[in-house]
Amino acid sequence: MHAYRASLLRFDDHGQPLFDADGLLVVGPGPEGWNRVVDAGSHTDVSRRHPDVLVTHWPGRLIAPGFIDLHLHYPQTDVIGSPAEGLLPWLERYTFPQEARFADPAHAAEVARFFFDELLRHGVTTALTFATSHLASVDAAMAEAQRRGLRFITGKVLQDRHSPDGVRDSTEQSLIDTDTLIRRWHGRDRLGYAITPRFAPTSTDVQLRGAGELAARHADVWVQSHVAENRDEVRWVTELYPQARSYLDVYAGFGLLRERAVYAHCIHLDATDRALMASSGAAAAASPTSNLFLGSGFFDFAAARAAGMRHGLASDVGGGTSFSPFHTMLAAYTVGREGQTKPGESLAPSHLWWLHTAGAAQALGLPGVVGNLMPGHEADFVVLNPQATPLLARRTAQADSLEELLFAFIVLGDERAVERVVLAVP
Ligand SMILES: [Zn+2]
């Protein structure tokens, strides 16, 4: 066992923040070998229960749960910051040519190494990411995540139509490959597999039906895709599936809405769609920097909450403009404030933080496992320095409440504030 003394941020079961200005976090090996939180709370209380534990002191620092990124594309690391006329031209001009390179295992391994370095530099300790349509892309990312001991989920992209040579796969083989990869990687150490149709327009009915059958056969495997990101895309889906009630309904028809199914964007949904998300247990990955960058629209956080629809935050790199959870939370705040296409609201800083940690874990179907520092959770955490930059130091010194402190990090923070990342690796 080992203990860490600093300020400490956790969340209760209702998503409310718990804060100890002088906190103590005790971690020790769990049954599978990963370190877990043994005890946490104020230094006075916890040190009394664990008088003999060795303590590392981090005065003036904030310990917080490692961030969870609910949706991004590791092969698009080299696409970040590419200018284009919206989503569909951006895919054709930049994304598909880059993704085609992941047929080469050496290229995939090199990008995977860089990608995980970057995630960890930014304090992201769990991610649900797309790979590409190539098996090598999944093997490279899984192997690298396993080497680092991360809790990490990815899957081979399914796209057997409306896709250029180099990324288009073949229907039957793609489903066989998915099954092979599930057996190869799912549940190994902290790794999970996600059945990954890119989005409805790039898969045939046969491929989507096959994906749904795999999702039914492997109930604890994840599903990830995109839905209702922008209006051109929604129109295209309406032309392809005139019989479906909505874009989301296409996925429902193929058995792809269930718990552990995470859909990026979910912007252009109606009340019936949101009710369907809620009743199925599927979750939305709100990707605000990407949505602002590509001009896609504004995720309606209030409507999602009112509908009881699970949701959390995501970077959506390379459509997203940053790996930084702080940048994502700030963009989510901006999107929440937008009041022309929906009612505007000010999301509380602690709620934004929850959406990127404990709330994201709930959306992912991993409550009690990651995203929080309550006893029993895997001990992935970040140590934040409120004095990382002159302006952050000046502003946080004047913070009168937890909400003010967290908001200063959200508005002014970046990877410089992430002083260290501690993983649950013994
Ligand atoms: Zn995406």
Coordinates of C-alpha atoms and ligand atoms in Angstrom, one line a residue:
M1 CA 0.0 0.0 0.0
H2 CA 1.0 3.6 -0.6
A3 CA -0.6 6.9 0.1
Y4 CA -0.5 10.3 -1.5
R5 CA -1.2 13.6 0.3
A6 CA -2.5 16.6 -1.6
S7 CA -5.9 18.3 -2.3
L8 CA -8.2 15.6 -3.5
L9 CA -11.2 15.7 -5.9
R10 CA -13.7 12.8 -6.1
F11 CA -17.4 12.5 -7.0
D12 CA -20.3 10.9 -5.1
D13 CA -22.9 8.6 -6.7
H14 CA -25.0 11.6 -7.7
G15 CA -22.2 13.3 -9.6
Q16 CA -21.6 15.9 -6.9
P17 CA -18.0 16.8 -6.2
L18 CA -16.3 15.8 -3.0
F19 CA -13.3 17.9 -2.2
D20 CA -10.6 17.7 0.6
A21 CA -8.2 20.6 0.7
D22 CA -5.9 18.4 2.7
G23 CA -6.7 14.9 1.4
L24 CA -5.1 11.5 1.5
L25 CA -5.4 8.8 -1.1
V26 CA -4.4 5.3 -0.2
V27 CA -3.9 2.7 -3.0
G28 CA -2.9 -0.9 -3.0
P29 CA -3.0 -4.0 -5.2
G30 CA -6.4 -5.4 -6.2
P31 CA -7.3 -9.0 -7.0
E32 CA -6.2 -8.8 -10.6
G33 CA -2.9 -7.0 -9.8
W34 CA -4.0 -3.5 -10.7
N35 CA -3.7 -0.9 -8.0
R36 CA -7.0 0.2 -6.6
V37 CA -8.2 2.9 -4.2
V38 CA -8.2 1.5 -0.7
D39 CA -9.3 4.6 1.1
A40 CA -9.7 8.3 0.4
G41 CA -10.8 11.5 2.2
S42 CA -9.5 14.1 4.5
H43 CA -5.9 13.5 5.8
T44 CA -7.1 13.7 9.4
D45 CA -9.6 10.8 8.9
V46 CA -7.7 8.6 6.5
S47 CA -4.4 8.8 8.2
R48 CA -6.0 7.6 11.5
R49 CA -7.3 4.5 9.7
H50 CA -3.9 3.8 8.0
P51 CA -1.3 5.0 10.5
D52 CA 1.6 3.0 9.1
V53 CA 1.2 3.6 5.4
L54 CA 4.1 5.3 3.5
V55 CA 3.0 8.8 2.3
T56 CA 4.2 10.8 -0.7
H57 CA 3.5 14.5 -0.1
W58 CA 2.5 16.8 -3.0
P59 CA 1.9 20.1 -1.2
G60 CA -0.2 22.6 -3.2
R61 CA -1.2 20.1 -5.8
L62 CA -4.6 18.6 -6.7
I63 CA -5.1 14.9 -7.2
A64 CA -8.1 14.2 -9.5
P65 CA -9.3 11.1 -11.4
G66 CA -7.6 10.4 -14.7
F67 CA -9.7 11.8 -17.6
I68 CA -11.7 9.5 -19.9
D69 CA -12.0 10.4 -23.6
L70 CA -15.2 8.8 -24.9
H71 CA -14.4 9.2 -28.6
L72 CA -11.4 9.8 -30.8
H73 CA -9.5 8.4 -33.7
Y74 CA -5.9 7.4 -32.9
P75 CA -5.1 7.1 -36.7
Q76 CA -6.1 10.7 -37.1
T77 CA -3.3 12.0 -34.9
D78 CA -1.7 13.4 -38.1
V79 CA -4.9 14.9 -39.4
I80 CA -5.5 17.3 -36.5
G81 CA -5.7 20.9 -37.7
S82 CA -6.5 20.1 -41.3
P83 CA -8.7 22.8 -42.9
A84 CA -11.7 21.7 -45.0
E85 CA -15.2 22.6 -46.1
G86 CA -17.0 20.5 -43.5
L87 CA -17.1 16.9 -42.5
L88 CA -17.5 15.0 -45.8
P89 CA -14.8 16.9 -47.8
W90 CA -12.5 16.6 -44.7
L91 CA -12.9 12.8 -44.7
E92 CA -12.0 12.6 -48.4
R93 CA -9.2 15.0 -48.6
Y94 CA -7.3 14.3 -45.3
T95 CA -8.7 11.4 -43.3
F96 CA -9.1 8.5 -45.6
P97 CA -5.6 9.0 -47.2
Q98 CA -4.0 9.0 -43.7
E99 CA -6.0 6.0 -42.5
A100 CA -5.0 4.0 -45.6
R101 CA -1.4 4.1 -44.3
F102 CA -2.4 1.9 -41.3
A103 CA -2.3 -1.3 -43.4
D104 CA 1.4 -1.1 -42.5
P105 CA 2.0 -2.4 -39.0
A106 CA 5.2 -0.4 -38.5
H107 CA 3.4 2.9 -39.3
A108 CA 0.5 1.9 -37.0
A109 CA 2.9 1.0 -34.2
E110 CA 4.8 4.3 -34.5
V111 CA 1.6 6.4 -34.4
A112 CA 0.2 4.3 -31.5
R113 CA 3.3 5.1 -29.4
F114 CA 3.0 8.8 -30.1
F115 CA -0.7 8.8 -29.5
F116 CA -0.4 7.2 -26.0
D117 CA 2.4 9.5 -25.1
E118 CA 0.2 12.4 -26.1
L119 CA -2.9 11.1 -24.2
L120 CA -0.9 10.6 -21.0
R121 CA 0.8 14.0 -21.3
H122 CA -2.7 15.5 -21.2
G123 CA -3.9 13.3 -18.3
V124 CA -6.2 11.0 -20.3
T125 CA -5.9 7.5 -18.8
T126 CA -8.8 5.8 -20.5
A127 CA -10.0 6.2 -24.1
L128 CA -12.5 4.7 -26.5
T129 CA -10.9 5.2 -29.9
F130 CA -11.5 4.2 -33.5
A131 CA -8.7 2.4 -35.2
T132 CA -8.9 2.0 -39.0
S133 CA -10.4 -0.8 -41.2
H134 CA -7.0 -2.6 -41.0
L135 CA -6.4 -5.4 -38.5
A136 CA -2.8 -4.1 -38.0
S137 CA -4.2 -0.8 -36.7
V138 CA -6.0 -2.6 -33.8
D139 CA -3.1 -4.9 -33.0
A140 CA -0.7 -1.9 -32.8
A141 CA -2.9 0.1 -30.5
M142 CA -3.9 -2.8 -28.2
A143 CA -0.3 -4.0 -27.9
E144 CA 0.9 -0.5 -27.0
A145 CA -1.9 0.0 -24.4
Q146 CA -1.2 -3.4 -22.9
R147 CA 2.5 -2.6 -22.6
R148 CA 1.6 0.5 -20.6
G149 CA -1.1 -1.2 -18.6
L150 CA -3.9 1.1 -19.7
R151 CA -7.6 0.6 -19.5
F152 CA -8.3 1.1 -23.2
I153 CA -10.9 0.2 -25.8
T154 CA -10.6 0.2 -29.6
G155 CA -11.9 -1.7 -32.7
K156 CA -11.4 -2.3 -36.4
V157 CA -13.5 0.1 -38.5
L158 CA -16.2 -1.5 -40.6
Q159 CA -16.8 0.4 -43.9
D160 CA -17.6 -1.7 -46.9
R161 CA -19.2 1.0 -49.2
H162 CA -18.9 4.6 -50.1
S163 CA -15.3 4.5 -49.1
P164 CA -12.2 4.8 -51.3
D165 CA -9.7 2.0 -52.1
G166 CA -7.3 1.6 -49.2
V167 CA -9.8 1.9 -46.4
R168 CA -12.9 0.1 -47.8
D169 CA -13.2 -3.5 -46.4
S170 CA -15.1 -6.5 -47.7
T171 CA -18.3 -7.4 -46.0
E172 CA -17.8 -11.0 -45.0
Q173 CA -14.1 -10.8 -44.1
S174 CA -14.7 -7.7 -42.0
L175 CA -17.1 -9.6 -39.8
I176 CA -14.7 -12.5 -39.5
D177 CA -11.9 -10.1 -38.6
T178 CA -14.0 -8.4 -36.0
D179 CA -14.7 -11.8 -34.4
T180 CA -11.0 -12.7 -34.5
L181 CA -10.0 -9.4 -32.9
I182 CA -12.6 -9.7 -30.1
R183 CA -11.2 -13.1 -29.2
R184 CA -7.6 -11.8 -29.5
W185 CA -8.0 -8.7 -27.3
H186 CA -11.3 -8.3 -25.4
G187 CA -10.8 -8.7 -21.7
R188 CA -7.1 -9.2 -21.9
D189 CA -5.6 -7.2 -19.0
R190 CA -7.5 -3.9 -19.0
L191 CA -8.2 -3.9 -22.8
G192 CA -11.7 -4.0 -24.3
Y193 CA -12.9 -4.4 -27.9
A194 CA -15.5 -2.2 -29.6
I195 CA -17.4 -3.2 -32.7
T196 CA -16.9 -0.1 -34.9
P197 CA -19.1 0.7 -37.9
R198 CA -17.7 4.1 -39.1
F199 CA -21.3 5.4 -39.7
A200 CA -24.4 4.2 -41.4
P201 CA -23.6 5.6 -44.9
T202 CA -20.3 3.6 -45.2
S203 CA -21.7 0.2 -44.3
T204 CA -24.0 -2.1 -46.3
D205 CA -27.1 -3.5 -44.6
V206 CA -25.3 -6.9 -44.5
Q207 CA -22.4 -5.4 -42.6
L208 CA -24.5 -3.5 -40.1
R209 CA -26.7 -6.6 -39.5
G210 CA -23.5 -8.7 -39.0
A211 CA -22.2 -6.0 -36.6
G212 CA -25.5 -6.2 -34.6
E213 CA -25.3 -10.0 -34.4
L214 CA -21.8 -9.8 -33.0
A215 CA -23.0 -7.1 -30.5
A216 CA -25.7 -9.5 -29.4
R217 CA -23.4 -12.5 -29.1
H218 CA -20.7 -10.5 -27.2
A219 CA -22.8 -8.5 -24.7
D220 CA -19.9 -7.1 -22.8
V221 CA -18.1 -5.9 -25.9
W222 CA -18.5 -2.2 -26.8
V223 CA -20.1 -0.7 -29.9
Q224 CA -19.0 2.7 -31.2
S225 CA -20.1 4.8 -34.2
H226 CA -21.1 8.3 -35.2
V227 CA -24.7 9.7 -35.5
A228 CA -26.3 13.0 -36.4
E229 CA -23.1 15.1 -36.6
N230 CA -24.2 17.5 -39.3
R231 CA -27.1 18.2 -41.6
D232 CA -25.6 17.0 -44.9
E233 CA -24.8 13.7 -43.3
V234 CA -28.3 13.4 -41.9
R235 CA -29.8 14.1 -45.3
W236 CA -27.6 11.5 -46.9
V237 CA -28.8 8.9 -44.4
T238 CA -32.4 9.8 -45.1
E239 CA -31.8 9.1 -48.8
L240 CA -30.1 5.8 -48.0
Y241 CA -32.7 4.7 -45.5
P242 CA -36.0 6.3 -46.5
Q243 CA -37.9 3.7 -44.4
A244 CA -36.1 4.6 -41.1
R245 CA -37.8 7.1 -38.7
S246 CA -34.5 8.8 -38.1
Y247 CA -30.7 8.4 -38.5
L248 CA -30.5 6.9 -35.0
D249 CA -33.3 4.5 -35.9
V250 CA -31.1 3.0 -38.5
Y251 CA -28.8 1.7 -35.8
A252 CA -31.7 0.6 -33.7
G253 CA -33.0 -1.5 -36.6
F254 CA -29.7 -3.4 -36.8
G255 CA -29.5 -4.1 -33.0
L256 CA -26.7 -1.6 -32.5
L257 CA -28.3 0.4 -29.6
R258 CA -27.6 -1.0 -26.2
E259 CA -25.5 -0.5 -23.1
R260 CA -21.9 0.0 -23.9
A261 CA -22.8 1.5 -27.3
V262 CA -21.3 4.9 -27.6
Y263 CA -22.3 7.3 -30.4
A264 CA -20.2 10.3 -31.2
H265 CA -22.0 13.7 -31.7
C266 CA -25.8 13.1 -31.3
I267 CA -26.4 16.7 -32.2
H268 CA -29.3 16.6 -34.7
L269 CA -31.6 14.3 -32.6
D270 CA -35.2 14.8 -31.7
A271 CA -37.1 13.9 -28.5
T272 CA -38.0 10.4 -29.8
D273 CA -34.3 9.8 -30.6
R274 CA -33.2 10.9 -27.1
A275 CA -35.9 8.7 -25.5
L276 CA -34.5 5.8 -27.6
M277 CA -31.0 6.5 -26.4
A278 CA -32.1 6.6 -22.8
S279 CA -34.2 3.4 -23.0
S280 CA -31.6 1.4 -24.8
G281 CA -28.8 2.5 -22.4
A282 CA -26.6 3.8 -25.3
A283 CA -24.5 6.8 -24.6
A284 CA -23.5 10.0 -26.5
A285 CA -19.9 11.2 -26.8
A286 CA -20.3 15.0 -27.0
S287 CA -17.3 16.3 -29.0
P288 CA -17.4 20.0 -28.7
T289 CA -14.0 21.1 -30.1
S290 CA -14.7 19.0 -33.2
N291 CA -18.2 20.3 -33.6
L292 CA -17.1 23.9 -33.4
F293 CA -14.1 23.2 -35.7
L294 CA -16.2 21.5 -38.4
G295 CA -19.2 23.8 -37.8
S296 CA -21.5 20.8 -37.2
G297 CA -23.8 22.2 -34.5
F298 CA -24.3 22.3 -30.7
F299 CA -24.8 19.3 -28.5
D300 CA -27.9 19.9 -26.3
F301 CA -26.7 19.0 -22.8
A302 CA -29.9 20.1 -21.1
A303 CA -32.1 18.0 -23.4
A304 CA -29.8 15.0 -22.9
R305 CA -30.0 15.3 -19.1
A306 CA -33.8 15.8 -19.2
A307 CA -34.2 12.7 -21.4
G308 CA -32.0 10.6 -19.1
M309 CA -29.7 9.9 -21.9
R310 CA -26.2 8.9 -20.9
H311 CA -23.5 11.3 -22.1
G312 CA -19.9 12.4 -21.5
L313 CA -17.1 14.3 -23.2
A314 CA -14.8 13.4 -26.0
S315 CA -12.0 15.1 -28.0
D316 CA -12.8 13.5 -31.4
V317 CA -9.2 14.0 -32.5
G318 CA -8.5 14.5 -35.5
G319 CA -11.8 16.4 -36.1
G320 CA -11.3 17.8 -32.6
T321 CA -8.6 20.3 -32.2
S322 CA -7.0 19.2 -29.0
F323 CA -6.1 16.2 -26.9
S324 CA -6.5 18.4 -23.8
P325 CA -9.5 17.6 -21.5
F326 CA -9.3 21.2 -20.3
H327 CA -9.9 22.5 -23.9
T328 CA -12.7 20.0 -24.3
M329 CA -14.4 21.1 -21.1
L330 CA -14.1 24.7 -22.1
A331 CA -15.6 24.0 -25.5
A332 CA -18.4 22.1 -23.8
Y333 CA -19.1 25.1 -21.7
T334 CA -19.2 27.3 -24.8
V335 CA -21.5 24.9 -26.5
G336 CA -23.7 24.8 -23.4
R337 CA -23.9 28.6 -23.4
E338 CA -25.0 28.8 -27.0
G339 CA -28.6 29.9 -26.9
Q340 CA -29.7 30.4 -30.5
T341 CA -30.4 26.8 -31.6
K342 CA -31.4 25.6 -28.1
P343 CA -31.8 27.1 -24.6
G344 CA -28.4 28.2 -23.4
E345 CA -27.1 27.3 -19.9
S346 CA -24.0 27.6 -17.8
L347 CA -22.7 24.1 -17.0
A348 CA -21.1 24.0 -13.6
P349 CA -17.4 23.5 -13.7
S350 CA -17.6 20.4 -11.5
H351 CA -20.3 19.0 -13.8
L352 CA -18.1 19.5 -16.8
W353 CA -15.3 17.7 -14.9
W354 CA -17.7 14.9 -14.0
L355 CA -18.7 14.5 -17.7
H356 CA -15.0 13.8 -18.5
T357 CA -14.3 11.4 -15.5
A358 CA -16.9 9.6 -13.4
G359 CA -19.8 10.5 -15.7
A360 CA -17.9 9.3 -18.7
A361 CA -17.2 6.0 -16.9
Q362 CA -21.0 5.6 -16.4
A363 CA -21.6 6.4 -20.1
L364 CA -19.0 3.8 -21.0
G365 CA -20.6 1.1 -18.8
L366 CA -17.6 1.2 -16.4
P367 CA -19.0 2.8 -13.2
G368 CA -17.0 1.8 -10.1
V369 CA -14.1 0.8 -12.3
V370 CA -12.4 4.0 -13.6
G371 CA -13.1 7.8 -13.6
N372 CA -13.3 8.3 -9.8
L373 CA -11.2 7.9 -6.7
M374 CA -13.7 6.3 -4.4
P375 CA -12.6 3.0 -2.7
G376 CA -12.5 0.1 -5.2
H377 CA -11.7 2.1 -8.3
E378 CA -8.7 1.4 -10.3
A379 CA -6.1 4.0 -9.2
D380 CA -5.5 6.0 -12.4
F381 CA -5.1 9.6 -11.4
V382 CA -3.6 13.0 -12.3
V383 CA -1.6 15.4 -10.2
L384 CA -2.4 19.0 -11.2
N385 CA -0.4 22.0 -10.5
P386 CA -2.5 25.2 -10.0
Q387 CA 0.7 27.3 -10.4
A388 CA 1.7 25.8 -13.8
T389 CA 1.6 29.1 -15.6
P390 CA 1.8 32.7 -14.2
L391 CA -1.8 33.4 -15.1
L392 CA -3.1 30.1 -13.8
A393 CA -1.2 30.7 -10.5
R394 CA -2.6 34.3 -10.2
R395 CA -6.2 33.2 -10.9
T396 CA -6.2 30.0 -8.7
A397 CA -4.7 32.0 -5.8
Q398 CA -7.9 34.1 -5.8
A399 CA -10.3 31.2 -6.2
D400 CA -12.8 31.3 -3.3
S401 CA -14.5 28.0 -4.0
L402 CA -14.0 24.6 -5.6
E403 CA -16.1 25.7 -8.6
E404 CA -13.8 28.7 -9.1
L405 CA -10.7 26.6 -8.8
L406 CA -12.0 24.0 -11.3
F407 CA -13.1 26.7 -13.7
A408 CA -9.7 28.3 -13.6
F409 CA -8.2 25.0 -14.7
I410 CA -10.8 24.6 -17.4
V411 CA -10.4 28.0 -18.9
L412 CA -6.6 28.5 -18.4
G413 CA -5.3 24.9 -18.1
D414 CA -3.5 22.7 -20.6
E415 CA -0.9 19.9 -20.4
R416 CA 1.4 22.1 -18.5
A417 CA -1.0 21.8 -15.5
V418 CA -0.7 18.0 -15.6
E419 CA 2.4 17.6 -13.4
R420 CA 2.2 13.8 -13.3
V421 CA 0.0 10.9 -14.2
V422 CA -0.2 7.8 -12.0
L423 CA -1.6 4.6 -13.5
A424 CA -2.9 1.6 -11.6
V425 CA 0.1 -0.3 -12.7
P426 CA 1.8 -1.9 -9.7
Ligands
ZN1 ZN -15.2 10.7 -34.7

